[in-house]
PDB file of N, CA, C and O in Angstrom:
ATOM      1  N   MET X   1      20.284  11.477  30.421  1.00 90.00           N
ATOM      2  CA  MET X   1      18.979  11.246  29.857  1.00 90.00           C
ATOM      3  C   MET X   1      18.576   9.802  30.133  1.00 90.00           C
ATOM      4  O   MET X   1      19.395   8.895  30.023  1.00 90.00           O
ATOM      5  N   LEU X   2      17.337   9.638  30.478  1.00 91.00           N
ATOM      6  CA  LEU X   2      16.813   8.299  30.667  1.00 91.00           C
ATOM      7  C   LEU X   2      15.373   8.253  30.219  1.00 91.00           C
ATOM      8  O   LEU X   2      14.709   9.283  30.127  1.00 91.00           O
ATOM      9  N   HIS X   3      14.922   7.071  29.886  1.00 88.00           N
ATOM     10  CA  HIS X   3      13.518   6.834  29.571  1.00 88.00           C
ATOM     11  C   HIS X   3      12.865   6.305  30.836  1.00 88.00           C
ATOM     12  O   HIS X   3      13.511   5.625  31.631  1.00 88.00           O
ATOM     13  N   PRO X   4      11.598   6.569  31.031  1.00 85.00           N
ATOM     14  CA  PRO X   4      10.946   6.095  32.254  1.00 85.00           C
ATOM     15  C   PRO X   4      10.571   4.615  32.164  1.00 85.00           C
ATOM     16  O   PRO X   4       9.403   4.242  32.152  1.00 85.00           O
ATOM     17  N   ASP X   5      11.582   3.748  32.081  1.00 85.00           N
ATOM     18  CA  ASP X   5      11.333   2.309  32.100  1.00 85.00           C
ATOM     19  C   ASP X   5      12.392   1.638  32.966  1.00 85.00           C
ATOM     20  O   ASP X   5      13.437   2.213  33.260  1.00 85.00           O
ATOM     21  N   GLN X   6      12.124   0.415  33.399  1.00 83.00           N
ATOM     22  CA  GLN X   6      12.993  -0.268  34.357  1.00 83.00           C
ATOM     23  C   GLN X   6      14.414  -0.488  33.833  1.00 83.00           C
ATOM     24  O   GLN X   6      15.376  -0.376  34.583  1.00 83.00           O
ATOM     25  N   GLN X   7      14.555  -0.791  32.555  1.00 84.00           N
ATOM     26  CA  GLN X   7      15.877  -1.031  31.996  1.00 84.00           C
ATOM     27  C   GLN X   7      16.734   0.232  32.097  1.00 84.00           C
ATOM     28  O   GLN X   7      17.886   0.175  32.505  1.00 84.00           O
ATOM     29  N   ASP X   8      16.182   1.365  31.740  1.00 86.00           N
ATOM     30  CA  ASP X   8      16.934   2.618  31.835  1.00 86.00           C
ATOM     31  C   ASP X   8      17.208   2.992  33.291  1.00 86.00           C
ATOM     32  O   ASP X   8      18.246   3.577  33.596  1.00 86.00           O
ATOM     33  N   TYR X   9      16.276   2.680  34.176  1.00 85.00           N
ATOM     34  CA  TYR X   9      16.497   2.992  35.588  1.00 85.00           C
ATOM     35  C   TYR X   9      17.752   2.285  36.100  1.00 85.00           C
ATOM     36  O   TYR X   9      18.561   2.868  36.810  1.00 85.00           O
ATOM     37  N   LYS X  10      17.942   1.034  35.718  1.00 86.00           N
ATOM     38  CA  LYS X  10      19.116   0.278  36.170  1.00 86.00           C
ATOM     39  C   LYS X  10      20.393   0.853  35.574  1.00 86.00           C
ATOM     40  O   LYS X  10      21.388   1.039  36.274  1.00 86.00           O
ATOM     41  N   GLY X  11      20.386   1.133  34.283  1.00 88.00           N
ATOM     42  CA  GLY X  11      21.563   1.702  33.646  1.00 88.00           C
ATOM     43  C   GLY X  11      21.912   3.082  34.185  1.00 88.00           C
ATOM     44  O   GLY X  11      23.084   3.421  34.371  1.00 88.00           O
ATOM     45  N   THR X  12      20.888   3.877  34.448  1.00 93.00           N
ATOM     46  CA  THR X  12      21.116   5.217  34.987  1.00 93.00           C
ATOM     47  C   THR X  12      21.689   5.140  36.392  1.00 93.00           C
ATOM     48  O   THR X  12      22.530   5.967  36.766  1.00 93.00           O
ATOM     49  N   SER X  13      21.293   4.148  37.172  1.00 92.00           N
ATOM     50  CA  SER X  13      21.861   3.977  38.517  1.00 92.00           C
ATOM     51  C   SER X  13      23.373   3.827  38.451  1.00 92.00           C
ATOM     52  O   SER X  13      24.103   4.424  39.240  1.00 92.00           O
ATOM     53  N   VAL X  14      23.854   3.040  37.504  1.00 93.00           N
ATOM     54  CA  VAL X  14      25.295   2.842  37.338  1.00 93.00           C
ATOM     55  C   VAL X  14      25.962   4.149  36.936  1.00 93.00           C
ATOM     56  O   VAL X  14      26.996   4.534  37.487  1.00 93.00           O
ATOM     57  N   THR X  15      25.371   4.852  35.984  1.00 93.00           N
ATOM     58  CA  THR X  15      25.940   6.121  35.511  1.00 93.00           C
ATOM     59  C   THR X  15      26.007   7.149  36.634  1.00 93.00           C
ATOM     60  O   THR X  15      27.025   7.833  36.806  1.00 93.00           O
ATOM     61  N   VAL X  16      24.953   7.270  37.410  1.00 95.00           N
ATOM     62  CA  VAL X  16      24.926   8.220  38.525  1.00 95.00           C
ATOM     63  C   VAL X  16      25.972   7.831  39.572  1.00 95.00           C
ATOM     64  O   VAL X  16      26.680   8.688  40.111  1.00 95.00           O
ATOM     65  N   ALA X  17      26.099   6.545  39.857  1.00 95.00           N
ATOM     66  CA  ALA X  17      27.097   6.087  40.832  1.00 95.00           C
ATOM     67  C   ALA X  17      28.508   6.441  40.367  1.00 95.00           C
ATOM     68  O   ALA X  17      29.326   6.932  41.165  1.00 95.00           O
ATOM     69  N   VAL X  18      28.809   6.219  39.105  1.00 96.00           N
ATOM     70  CA  VAL X  18      30.135   6.556  38.573  1.00 96.00           C
ATOM     71  C   VAL X  18      30.362   8.068  38.643  1.00 96.00           C
ATOM     72  O   VAL X  18      31.442   8.527  39.029  1.00 96.00           O
ATOM     73  N   ALA X  19      29.358   8.849  38.291  1.00 95.00           N
ATOM     74  CA  ALA X  19      29.485  10.308  38.358  1.00 95.00           C
ATOM     75  C   ALA X  19      29.776  10.767  39.786  1.00 95.00           C
ATOM     76  O   ALA X  19      30.587  11.679  40.004  1.00 95.00           O
ATOM     77  N   ARG X  20      29.169  10.120  40.749  1.00 95.00           N
ATOM     78  CA  ARG X  20      29.421  10.491  42.151  1.00 95.00           C
ATOM     79  C   ARG X  20      30.824  10.081  42.582  1.00 95.00           C
ATOM     80  O   ARG X  20      31.498  10.813  43.304  1.00 95.00           O
ATOM     81  N   ILE X  21      31.283   8.920  42.145  1.00 97.00           N
ATOM     82  CA  ILE X  21      32.659   8.495  42.448  1.00 97.00           C
ATOM     83  C   ILE X  21      33.652   9.491  41.854  1.00 97.00           C
ATOM     84  O   ILE X  21      34.662   9.829  42.488  1.00 97.00           O
ATOM     85  N   LEU X  22      33.356   9.969  40.655  1.00 97.00           N
ATOM     86  CA  LEU X  22      34.230  10.932  39.977  1.00 97.00           C
ATOM     87  C   LEU X  22      34.031  12.361  40.481  1.00 97.00           C
ATOM     88  O   LEU X  22      34.699  13.278  40.023  1.00 97.00           O
ATOM     89  N   ARG X  23      33.121  12.521  41.406  1.00 97.00           N
ATOM     90  CA  ARG X  23      32.814  13.820  42.018  1.00 97.00           C
ATOM     91  C   ARG X  23      32.431  14.876  40.979  1.00 97.00           C
ATOM     92  O   ARG X  23      32.940  15.995  40.988  1.00 97.00           O
ATOM     93  N   VAL X  24      31.551  14.474  40.084  1.00 96.00           N
ATOM     94  CA  VAL X  24      31.025  15.418  39.096  1.00 96.00           C
ATOM     95  C   VAL X  24      30.363  16.548  39.875  1.00 96.00           C
ATOM     96  O   VAL X  24      29.489  16.294  40.713  1.00 96.00           O
ATOM     97  N   PRO X  25      30.779  17.793  39.635  1.00 94.00           N
ATOM     98  CA  PRO X  25      30.312  18.889  40.476  1.00 94.00           C
ATOM     99  C   PRO X  25      28.843  19.251  40.322  1.00 94.00           C
ATOM    100  O   PRO X  25      28.209  19.721  41.260  1.00 94.00           O
ATOM    101  N   ARG X  26      28.287  19.035  39.157  1.00 94.00           N
ATOM    102  CA  ARG X  26      26.879  19.387  38.946  1.00 94.00           C
ATOM    103  C   ARG X  26      26.249  18.344  38.034  1.00 94.00           C
ATOM    104  O   ARG X  26      26.733  18.094  36.940  1.00 94.00           O
ATOM    105  N   MET X  27      25.179  17.758  38.515  1.00 94.00           N
ATOM    106  CA  MET X  27      24.539  16.699  37.752  1.00 94.00           C
ATOM    107  C   MET X  27      23.027  16.934  37.752  1.00 94.00           C
ATOM    108  O   MET X  27      22.442  17.251  38.776  1.00 94.00           O
ATOM    109  N   GLY X  28      22.418  16.776  36.587  1.00 95.00           N
ATOM    110  CA  GLY X  28      20.977  16.866  36.452  1.00 95.00           C
ATOM    111  C   GLY X  28      20.525  15.801  35.472  1.00 95.00           C
ATOM    112  O   GLY X  28      21.262  15.437  34.558  1.00 95.00           O
ATOM    113  N   LEU X  29      19.347  15.291  35.681  1.00 96.00           N
ATOM    114  CA  LEU X  29      18.827  14.233  34.822  1.00 96.00           C
ATOM    115  C   LEU X  29      17.748  14.767  33.890  1.00 96.00           C
ATOM    116  O   LEU X  29      16.997  15.669  34.248  1.00 96.00           O
ATOM    117  N   GLY X  30      17.689  14.187  32.714  1.00 94.00           N
ATOM    118  CA  GLY X  30      16.617  14.477  31.771  1.00 94.00           C
ATOM    119  C   GLY X  30      15.823  13.209  31.547  1.00 94.00           C
ATOM    120  O   GLY X  30      16.398  12.146  31.332  1.00 94.00           O
ATOM    121  N   VAL X  31      14.520  13.315  31.637  1.00 94.00           N
ATOM    122  CA  VAL X  31      13.652  12.162  31.404  1.00 94.00           C
ATOM    123  C   VAL X  31      13.029  12.347  30.025  1.00 94.00           C
ATOM    124  O   VAL X  31      12.332  13.328  29.770  1.00 94.00           O
ATOM    125  N   ASN X  32      13.320  11.427  29.128  1.00 90.00           N
ATOM    126  CA  ASN X  32      12.950  11.531  27.729  1.00 90.00           C
ATOM    127  C   ASN X  32      11.855  10.511  27.391  1.00 90.00           C
ATOM    128  O   ASN X  32      11.787   9.459  28.001  1.00 90.00           O
ATOM    129  N   LYS X  33      11.041  10.825  26.411  1.00 90.00           N
ATOM    130  CA  LYS X  33       9.983   9.943  25.921  1.00 90.00           C
ATOM    131  C   LYS X  33       8.958   9.611  27.004  1.00 90.00           C
ATOM    132  O   LYS X  33       8.495   8.481  27.131  1.00 90.00           O
ATOM    133  N   THR X  34       8.599  10.591  27.801  1.00 91.00           N
ATOM    134  CA  THR X  34       7.620  10.395  28.860  1.00 91.00           C
ATOM    135  C   THR X  34       6.223  10.271  28.249  1.00 91.00           C
ATOM    136  O   THR X  34       5.773  11.179  27.547  1.00 91.00           O
ATOM    137  N   PRO X  35       5.537   9.159  28.480  1.00 91.00           N
ATOM    138  CA  PRO X  35       4.192   8.985  27.913  1.00 91.00           C
ATOM    139  C   PRO X  35       3.219  10.041  28.448  1.00 91.00           C
ATOM    140  O   PRO X  35       3.303  10.454  29.601  1.00 91.00           O
ATOM    141  N   ALA X  36       2.291  10.450  27.602  1.00 88.00           N
ATOM    142  CA  ALA X  36       1.302  11.464  27.978  1.00 88.00           C
ATOM    143  C   ALA X  36       0.424  11.015  29.150  1.00 88.00           C
ATOM    144  O   ALA X  36      -0.092  11.845  29.883  1.00 88.00           O
ATOM    145  N   VAL X  37       0.284   9.712  29.341  1.00 92.00           N
ATOM    146  CA  VAL X  37      -0.564   9.215  30.434  1.00 92.00           C
ATOM    147  C   VAL X  37       0.110   9.336  31.798  1.00 92.00           C
ATOM    148  O   VAL X  37      -0.544   9.168  32.819  1.00 92.00           O
ATOM    149  N   PHE X  38       1.407   9.635  31.825  1.00 91.00           N
ATOM    150  CA  PHE X  38       2.116   9.798  33.090  1.00 91.00           C
ATOM    151  C   PHE X  38       1.772  11.146  33.707  1.00 91.00           C
ATOM    152  O   PHE X  38       1.627  12.141  33.012  1.00 91.00           O
ATOM    153  N   ASP X  39       1.673  11.175  35.013  1.00 91.00           N
ATOM    154  CA  ASP X  39       1.580  12.427  35.752  1.00 91.00           C
ATOM    155  C   ASP X  39       3.008  12.973  35.821  1.00 91.00           C
ATOM    156  O   ASP X  39       3.882  12.364  36.453  1.00 91.00           O
ATOM    157  N   GLY X  40       3.264  14.095  35.163  1.00 89.00           N
ATOM    158  CA  GLY X  40       4.614  14.645  35.072  1.00 89.00           C
ATOM    159  C   GLY X  40       5.262  14.917  36.418  1.00 89.00           C
ATOM    160  O   GLY X  40       6.428  14.593  36.633  1.00 89.00           O
ATOM    161  N   ASP X  41       4.506  15.502  37.338  1.00 93.00           N
ATOM    162  CA  ASP X  41       5.054  15.802  38.664  1.00 93.00           C
ATOM    163  C   ASP X  41       5.401  14.527  39.420  1.00 93.00           C
ATOM    164  O   ASP X  41       6.439  14.447  40.083  1.00 93.00           O
ATOM    165  N   GLU X  42       4.532  13.535  39.314  1.00 93.00           N
ATOM    166  CA  GLU X  42       4.764  12.263  39.989  1.00 93.00           C
ATOM    167  C   GLU X  42       5.997  11.555  39.411  1.00 93.00           C
ATOM    168  O   GLU X  42       6.830  11.029  40.152  1.00 93.00           O
ATOM    169  N   ALA X  43       6.118  11.548  38.092  1.00 92.00           N
ATOM    170  CA  ALA X  43       7.271  10.912  37.441  1.00 92.00           C
ATOM    171  C   ALA X  43       8.562  11.625  37.823  1.00 92.00           C
ATOM    172  O   ALA X  43       9.571  10.984  38.121  1.00 92.00           O
ATOM    173  N   LYS X  44       8.528  12.941  37.845  1.00 94.00           N
ATOM    174  CA  LYS X  44       9.710  13.727  38.225  1.00 94.00           C
ATOM    175  C   LYS X  44      10.120  13.417  39.664  1.00 94.00           C
ATOM    176  O   LYS X  44      11.293  13.182  39.949  1.00 94.00           O
ATOM    177  N   GLU X  45       9.158  13.406  40.564  1.00 94.00           N
ATOM    178  CA  GLU X  45       9.446  13.119  41.969  1.00 94.00           C
ATOM    179  C   GLU X  45      10.031  11.715  42.141  1.00 94.00           C
ATOM    180  O   GLU X  45      10.983  11.517  42.899  1.00 94.00           O
ATOM    181  N   ARG X  46       9.492  10.761  41.398  1.00 92.00           N
ATOM    182  CA  ARG X  46       9.990   9.382  41.487  1.00 92.00           C
ATOM    183  C   ARG X  46      11.458   9.302  41.054  1.00 92.00           C
ATOM    184  O   ARG X  46      12.279   8.667  41.709  1.00 92.00           O
ATOM    185  N   VAL X  47      11.783   9.954  39.950  1.00 94.00           N
ATOM    186  CA  VAL X  47      13.168   9.938  39.457  1.00 94.00           C
ATOM    187  C   VAL X  47      14.091  10.639  40.454  1.00 94.00           C
ATOM    188  O   VAL X  47      15.166  10.139  40.786  1.00 94.00           O
ATOM    189  N   GLU X  48      13.681  11.793  40.959  1.00 95.00           N
ATOM    190  CA  GLU X  48      14.520  12.535  41.909  1.00 95.00           C
ATOM    191  C   GLU X  48      14.750  11.741  43.191  1.00 95.00           C
ATOM    192  O   GLU X  48      15.867  11.732  43.726  1.00 95.00           O
ATOM    193  N   GLN X  49      13.732  11.050  43.671  1.00 95.00           N
ATOM    194  CA  GLN X  49      13.887  10.242  44.877  1.00 95.00           C
ATOM    195  C   GLN X  49      14.757   9.020  44.613  1.00 95.00           C
ATOM    196  O   GLN X  49      15.572   8.638  45.458  1.00 95.00           O
ATOM    197  N   THR X  50      14.599   8.418  43.448  1.00 93.00           N
ATOM    198  CA  THR X  50      15.377   7.221  43.115  1.00 93.00           C
ATOM    199  C   THR X  50      16.870   7.513  43.080  1.00 93.00           C
ATOM    200  O   THR X  50      17.676   6.736  43.588  1.00 93.00           O
ATOM    201  N   TYR X  51      17.245   8.649  42.480  1.00 94.00           N
ATOM    202  CA  TYR X  51      18.666   8.954  42.275  1.00 94.00           C
ATOM    203  C   TYR X  51      19.213  10.036  43.199  1.00 94.00           C
ATOM    204  O   TYR X  51      20.390  10.350  43.132  1.00 94.00           O
ATOM    205  N   THR X  52      18.354  10.620  44.045  1.00 94.00           N
ATOM    206  CA  THR X  52      18.748  11.746  44.876  1.00 94.00           C
ATOM    207  C   THR X  52      19.474  12.772  44.008  1.00 94.00           C
ATOM    208  O   THR X  52      20.606  13.178  44.274  1.00 94.00           O
ATOM    209  N   CYS X  53      18.813  13.141  42.931  1.00 95.00           N
ATOM    210  CA  CYS X  53      19.392  14.031  41.931  1.00 95.00           C
ATOM    211  C   CYS X  53      18.263  14.828  41.285  1.00 95.00           C
ATOM    212  O   CYS X  53      17.172  14.303  41.062  1.00 95.00           O
ATOM    213  N   GLU X  54      18.544  16.072  40.984  1.00 96.00           N
ATOM    214  CA  GLU X  54      17.549  16.945  40.368  1.00 96.00           C
ATOM    215  C   GLU X  54      17.222  16.516  38.932  1.00 96.00           C
ATOM    216  O   GLU X  54      18.105  16.129  38.173  1.00 96.00           O
ATOM    217  N   VAL X  55      15.961  16.584  38.596  1.00 96.00           N
ATOM    218  CA  VAL X  55      15.533  16.378  37.209  1.00 96.00           C
ATOM    219  C   VAL X  55      15.544  17.749  36.542  1.00 96.00           C
ATOM    220  O   VAL X  55      14.826  18.658  36.947  1.00 96.00           O
ATOM    221  N   ALA X  56      16.380  17.895  35.530  1.00 95.00           N
ATOM    222  CA  ALA X  56      16.523  19.170  34.837  1.00 95.00           C
ATOM    223  C   ALA X  56      15.465  19.349  33.753  1.00 95.00           C
ATOM    224  O   ALA X  56      15.101  20.473  33.423  1.00 95.00           O
ATOM    225  N   ALA X  57      14.979  18.243  33.192  1.00 92.00           N
ATOM    226  CA  ALA X  57      13.990  18.339  32.116  1.00 92.00           C
ATOM    227  C   ALA X  57      13.156  17.074  32.026  1.00 92.00           C
ATOM    228  O   ALA X  57      13.656  15.977  32.245  1.00 92.00           O
ATOM    229  N   MET X  58      11.892  17.271  31.697  1.00 91.00           N
ATOM    230  CA  MET X  58      10.976  16.177  31.416  1.00 91.00           C
ATOM    231  C   MET X  58      10.484  16.403  29.997  1.00 91.00           C
ATOM    232  O   MET X  58       9.805  17.388  29.716  1.00 91.00           O
ATOM    233  N   LEU X  59      10.852  15.504  29.097  1.00 88.00           N
ATOM    234  CA  LEU X  59      10.473  15.646  27.697  1.00 88.00           C
ATOM    235  C   LEU X  59       9.420  14.604  27.342  1.00 88.00           C
ATOM    236  O   LEU X  59       9.639  13.412  27.523  1.00 88.00           O
ATOM    237  N   PRO X  60       8.277  15.038  26.825  1.00 89.00           N
ATOM    238  CA  PRO X  60       7.214  14.088  26.503  1.00 89.00           C
ATOM    239  C   PRO X  60       7.547  13.262  25.265  1.00 89.00           C
ATOM    240  O   PRO X  60       8.347  13.665  24.422  1.00 89.00           O
ATOM    241  N   HIS X  61       6.918  12.104  25.175  1.00 90.00           N
ATOM    242  CA  HIS X  61       7.028  11.306  23.954  1.00 90.00           C
ATOM    243  C   HIS X  61       6.427  12.125  22.808  1.00 90.00           C
ATOM    244  O   HIS X  61       5.407  12.783  22.968  1.00 90.00           O
ATOM    245  N   CYS X  62       7.072  12.074  21.662  1.00 90.00           N
ATOM    246  CA  CYS X  62       6.605  12.848  20.513  1.00 90.00           C
ATOM    247  C   CYS X  62       6.762  11.992  19.256  1.00 90.00           C
ATOM    248  O   CYS X  62       7.892  11.681  18.854  1.00 90.00           O
ATOM    249  N   ASP X  63       5.651  11.620  18.639  1.00 91.00           N
ATOM    250  CA  ASP X  63       5.701  10.790  17.439  1.00 91.00           C
ATOM    251  C   ASP X  63       6.493  11.456  16.316  1.00 91.00           C
ATOM    252  O   ASP X  63       7.275  10.810  15.627  1.00 91.00           O
ATOM    253  N   LYS X  64       6.317  12.756  16.124  1.00 91.00           N
ATOM    254  CA  LYS X  64       7.038  13.458  15.057  1.00 91.00           C
ATOM    255  C   LYS X  64       8.549  13.387  15.274  1.00 91.00           C
ATOM    256  O   LYS X  64       9.311  13.230  14.328  1.00 91.00           O
ATOM    257  N   LEU X  65       8.976  13.494  16.514  1.00 87.00           N
ATOM    258  CA  LEU X  65      10.398  13.398  16.815  1.00 87.00           C
ATOM    259  C   LEU X  65      10.919  11.997  16.524  1.00 87.00           C
ATOM    260  O   LEU X  65      12.001  11.825  15.950  1.00 87.00           O
ATOM    261  N   MET X  66      10.121  10.990  16.865  1.00 88.00           N
ATOM    262  CA  MET X  66      10.525   9.612  16.607  1.00 88.00           C
ATOM    263  C   MET X  66      10.617   9.337  15.104  1.00 88.00           C
ATOM    264  O   MET X  66      11.540   8.687  14.634  1.00 88.00           O
ATOM    265  N   VAL X  67       9.663   9.846  14.337  1.00 90.00           N
ATOM    266  CA  VAL X  67       9.649   9.634  12.900  1.00 90.00           C
ATOM    267  C   VAL X  67      10.823  10.352  12.229  1.00 90.00           C
ATOM    268  O   VAL X  67      11.407   9.843  11.273  1.00 90.00           O
ATOM    269  N   LEU X  68      11.205  11.497  12.745  1.00 89.00           N
ATOM    270  CA  LEU X  68      12.350  12.238  12.195  1.00 89.00           C
ATOM    271  C   LEU X  68      13.627  11.403  12.268  1.00 89.00           C
ATOM    272  O   LEU X  68      14.476  11.466  11.386  1.00 89.00           O
ATOM    273  N   SER X  69      13.749  10.600  13.313  1.00 87.00           N
ATOM    274  CA  SER X  69      14.848   9.633  13.467  1.00 87.00           C
ATOM    275  C   SER X  69      16.225  10.220  13.174  1.00 87.00           C
ATOM    276  O   SER X  69      16.999   9.674  12.389  1.00 87.00           O
ATOM    277  N   SER X  70      16.529  11.350  13.773  1.00 85.00           N
ATOM    278  CA  SER X  70      17.819  12.022  13.598  1.00 85.00           C
ATOM    279  C   SER X  70      18.052  12.452  12.147  1.00 85.00           C
ATOM    280  O   SER X  70      19.188  12.668  11.733  1.00 85.00           O
ATOM    281  N   GLY X  71      16.987  12.567  11.367  1.00 89.00           N
ATOM    282  CA  GLY X  71      17.101  12.964   9.970  1.00 89.00           C
ATOM    283  C   GLY X  71      17.068  14.471   9.771  1.00 89.00           C
ATOM    284  O   GLY X  71      16.900  14.941   8.652  1.00 89.00           O
ATOM    285  N   GLY X  72      17.222  15.211  10.818  1.00 92.00           N
ATOM    286  CA  GLY X  72      17.215  16.667  10.740  1.00 92.00           C
ATOM    287  C   GLY X  72      17.110  17.248  12.135  1.00 92.00           C
ATOM    288  O   GLY X  72      17.068  16.523  13.120  1.00 92.00           O
ATOM    289  N   ILE X  73      17.074  18.557  12.197  1.00 93.00           N
ATOM    290  CA  ILE X  73      16.976  19.243  13.487  1.00 93.00           C
ATOM    291  C   ILE X  73      15.501  19.529  13.752  1.00 93.00           C
ATOM    292  O   ILE X  73      14.860  20.301  13.020  1.00 93.00           O
ATOM    293  N   PHE X  74      14.977  18.876  14.770  1.00 91.00           N
ATOM    294  CA  PHE X  74      13.551  18.938  15.074  1.00 91.00           C
ATOM    295  C   PHE X  74      13.072  20.381  15.241  1.00 91.00           C
ATOM    296  O   PHE X  74      12.046  20.769  14.694  1.00 91.00           O
ATOM    297  N   ALA X  75      13.805  21.176  15.994  1.00 92.00           N
ATOM    298  CA  ALA X  75      13.386  22.556  16.272  1.00 92.00           C
ATOM    299  C   ALA X  75      13.310  23.396  15.002  1.00 92.00           C
ATOM    300  O   ALA X  75      12.490  24.321  14.917  1.00 92.00           O
ATOM    301  N   LEU X  76      14.136  23.098  14.012  1.00 94.00           N
ATOM    302  CA  LEU X  76      14.070  23.831  12.746  1.00 94.00           C
ATOM    303  C   LEU X  76      12.903  23.365  11.891  1.00 94.00           C
ATOM    304  O   LEU X  76      12.236  24.162  11.239  1.00 94.00           O
ATOM    305  N   ARG X  77      12.647  22.085  11.922  1.00 93.00           N
ATOM    306  CA  ARG X  77      11.563  21.526  11.118  1.00 93.00           C
ATOM    307  C   ARG X  77      10.189  21.838  11.739  1.00 93.00           C
ATOM    308  O   ARG X  77       9.216  22.034  11.024  1.00 93.00           O
ATOM    309  N   TYR X  78      10.124  21.849  13.081  1.00 93.00           N
ATOM    310  CA  TYR X  78       8.864  22.075  13.785  1.00 93.00           C
ATOM    311  C   TYR X  78       9.043  23.180  14.845  1.00 93.00           C
ATOM    312  O   TYR X  78       8.980  22.909  16.042  1.00 93.00           O
ATOM    313  N   PRO X  79       9.263  24.403  14.409  1.00 94.00           N
ATOM    314  CA  PRO X  79       9.564  25.481  15.378  1.00 94.00           C
ATOM    315  C   PRO X  79       8.419  25.810  16.343  1.00 94.00           C
ATOM    316  O   PRO X  79       8.673  26.315  17.435  1.00 94.00           O
ATOM    317  N   ASP X  80       7.194  25.495  15.968  1.00 94.00           N
ATOM    318  CA  ASP X  80       6.054  25.826  16.830  1.00 94.00           C
ATOM    319  C   ASP X  80       5.526  24.629  17.612  1.00 94.00           C
ATOM    320  O   ASP X  80       4.508  24.741  18.297  1.00 94.00           O
ATOM    321  N   HIS X  81       6.204  23.512  17.543  1.00 91.00           N
ATOM    322  CA  HIS X  81       5.760  22.311  18.253  1.00 91.00           C
ATOM    323  C   HIS X  81       6.006  22.488  19.757  1.00 91.00           C
ATOM    324  O   HIS X  81       6.999  23.091  20.161  1.00 91.00           O
ATOM    325  N   PRO X  82       5.124  21.976  20.617  1.00 86.00           N
ATOM    326  CA  PRO X  82       5.306  22.115  22.068  1.00 86.00           C
ATOM    327  C   PRO X  82       6.613  21.531  22.611  1.00 86.00           C
ATOM    328  O   PRO X  82       7.095  21.972  23.654  1.00 86.00           O
ATOM    329  N   VAL X  83       7.191  20.570  21.931  1.00 85.00           N
ATOM    330  CA  VAL X  83       8.454  19.987  22.390  1.00 85.00           C
ATOM    331  C   VAL X  83       9.639  20.917  22.118  1.00 85.00           C
ATOM    332  O   VAL X  83      10.638  20.887  22.799  1.00 85.00           O
ATOM    333  N   THR X  84       9.491  21.781  21.123  1.00 86.00           N
ATOM    334  CA  THR X  84      10.556  22.712  20.773  1.00 86.00           C
ATOM    335  C   THR X  84      10.613  23.825  21.822  1.00 86.00           C
ATOM    336  O   THR X  84       9.590  24.426  22.142  1.00 86.00           O
ATOM    337  N   PRO X  85      11.813  24.084  22.355  1.00 77.00           N
ATOM    338  CA  PRO X  85      11.926  25.140  23.387  1.00 77.00           C
ATOM    339  C   PRO X  85      11.626  26.525  22.860  1.00 77.00           C
ATOM    340  O   PRO X  85      11.745  26.844  21.754  1.00 77.00           O
TER     341      PRO X  85
END
């Protein structure tokens, strides 16, 4: 999981490099807290090109999720929210 910001991009580069050294057989990235103003397809393509790795999920920024702050299970509290699978 990474956030679409430069700090996370650098940290994720290290993690992906280590995973490749360890020959992790299957790797996919999740992009979390994606701002609504981002073009989802463009952001996904940028991440995939940067890491030469498939993006498994793009999760939008969600104020309700941030406010919950790990204080419960989001999907149970908000079962009809678009972020809930």
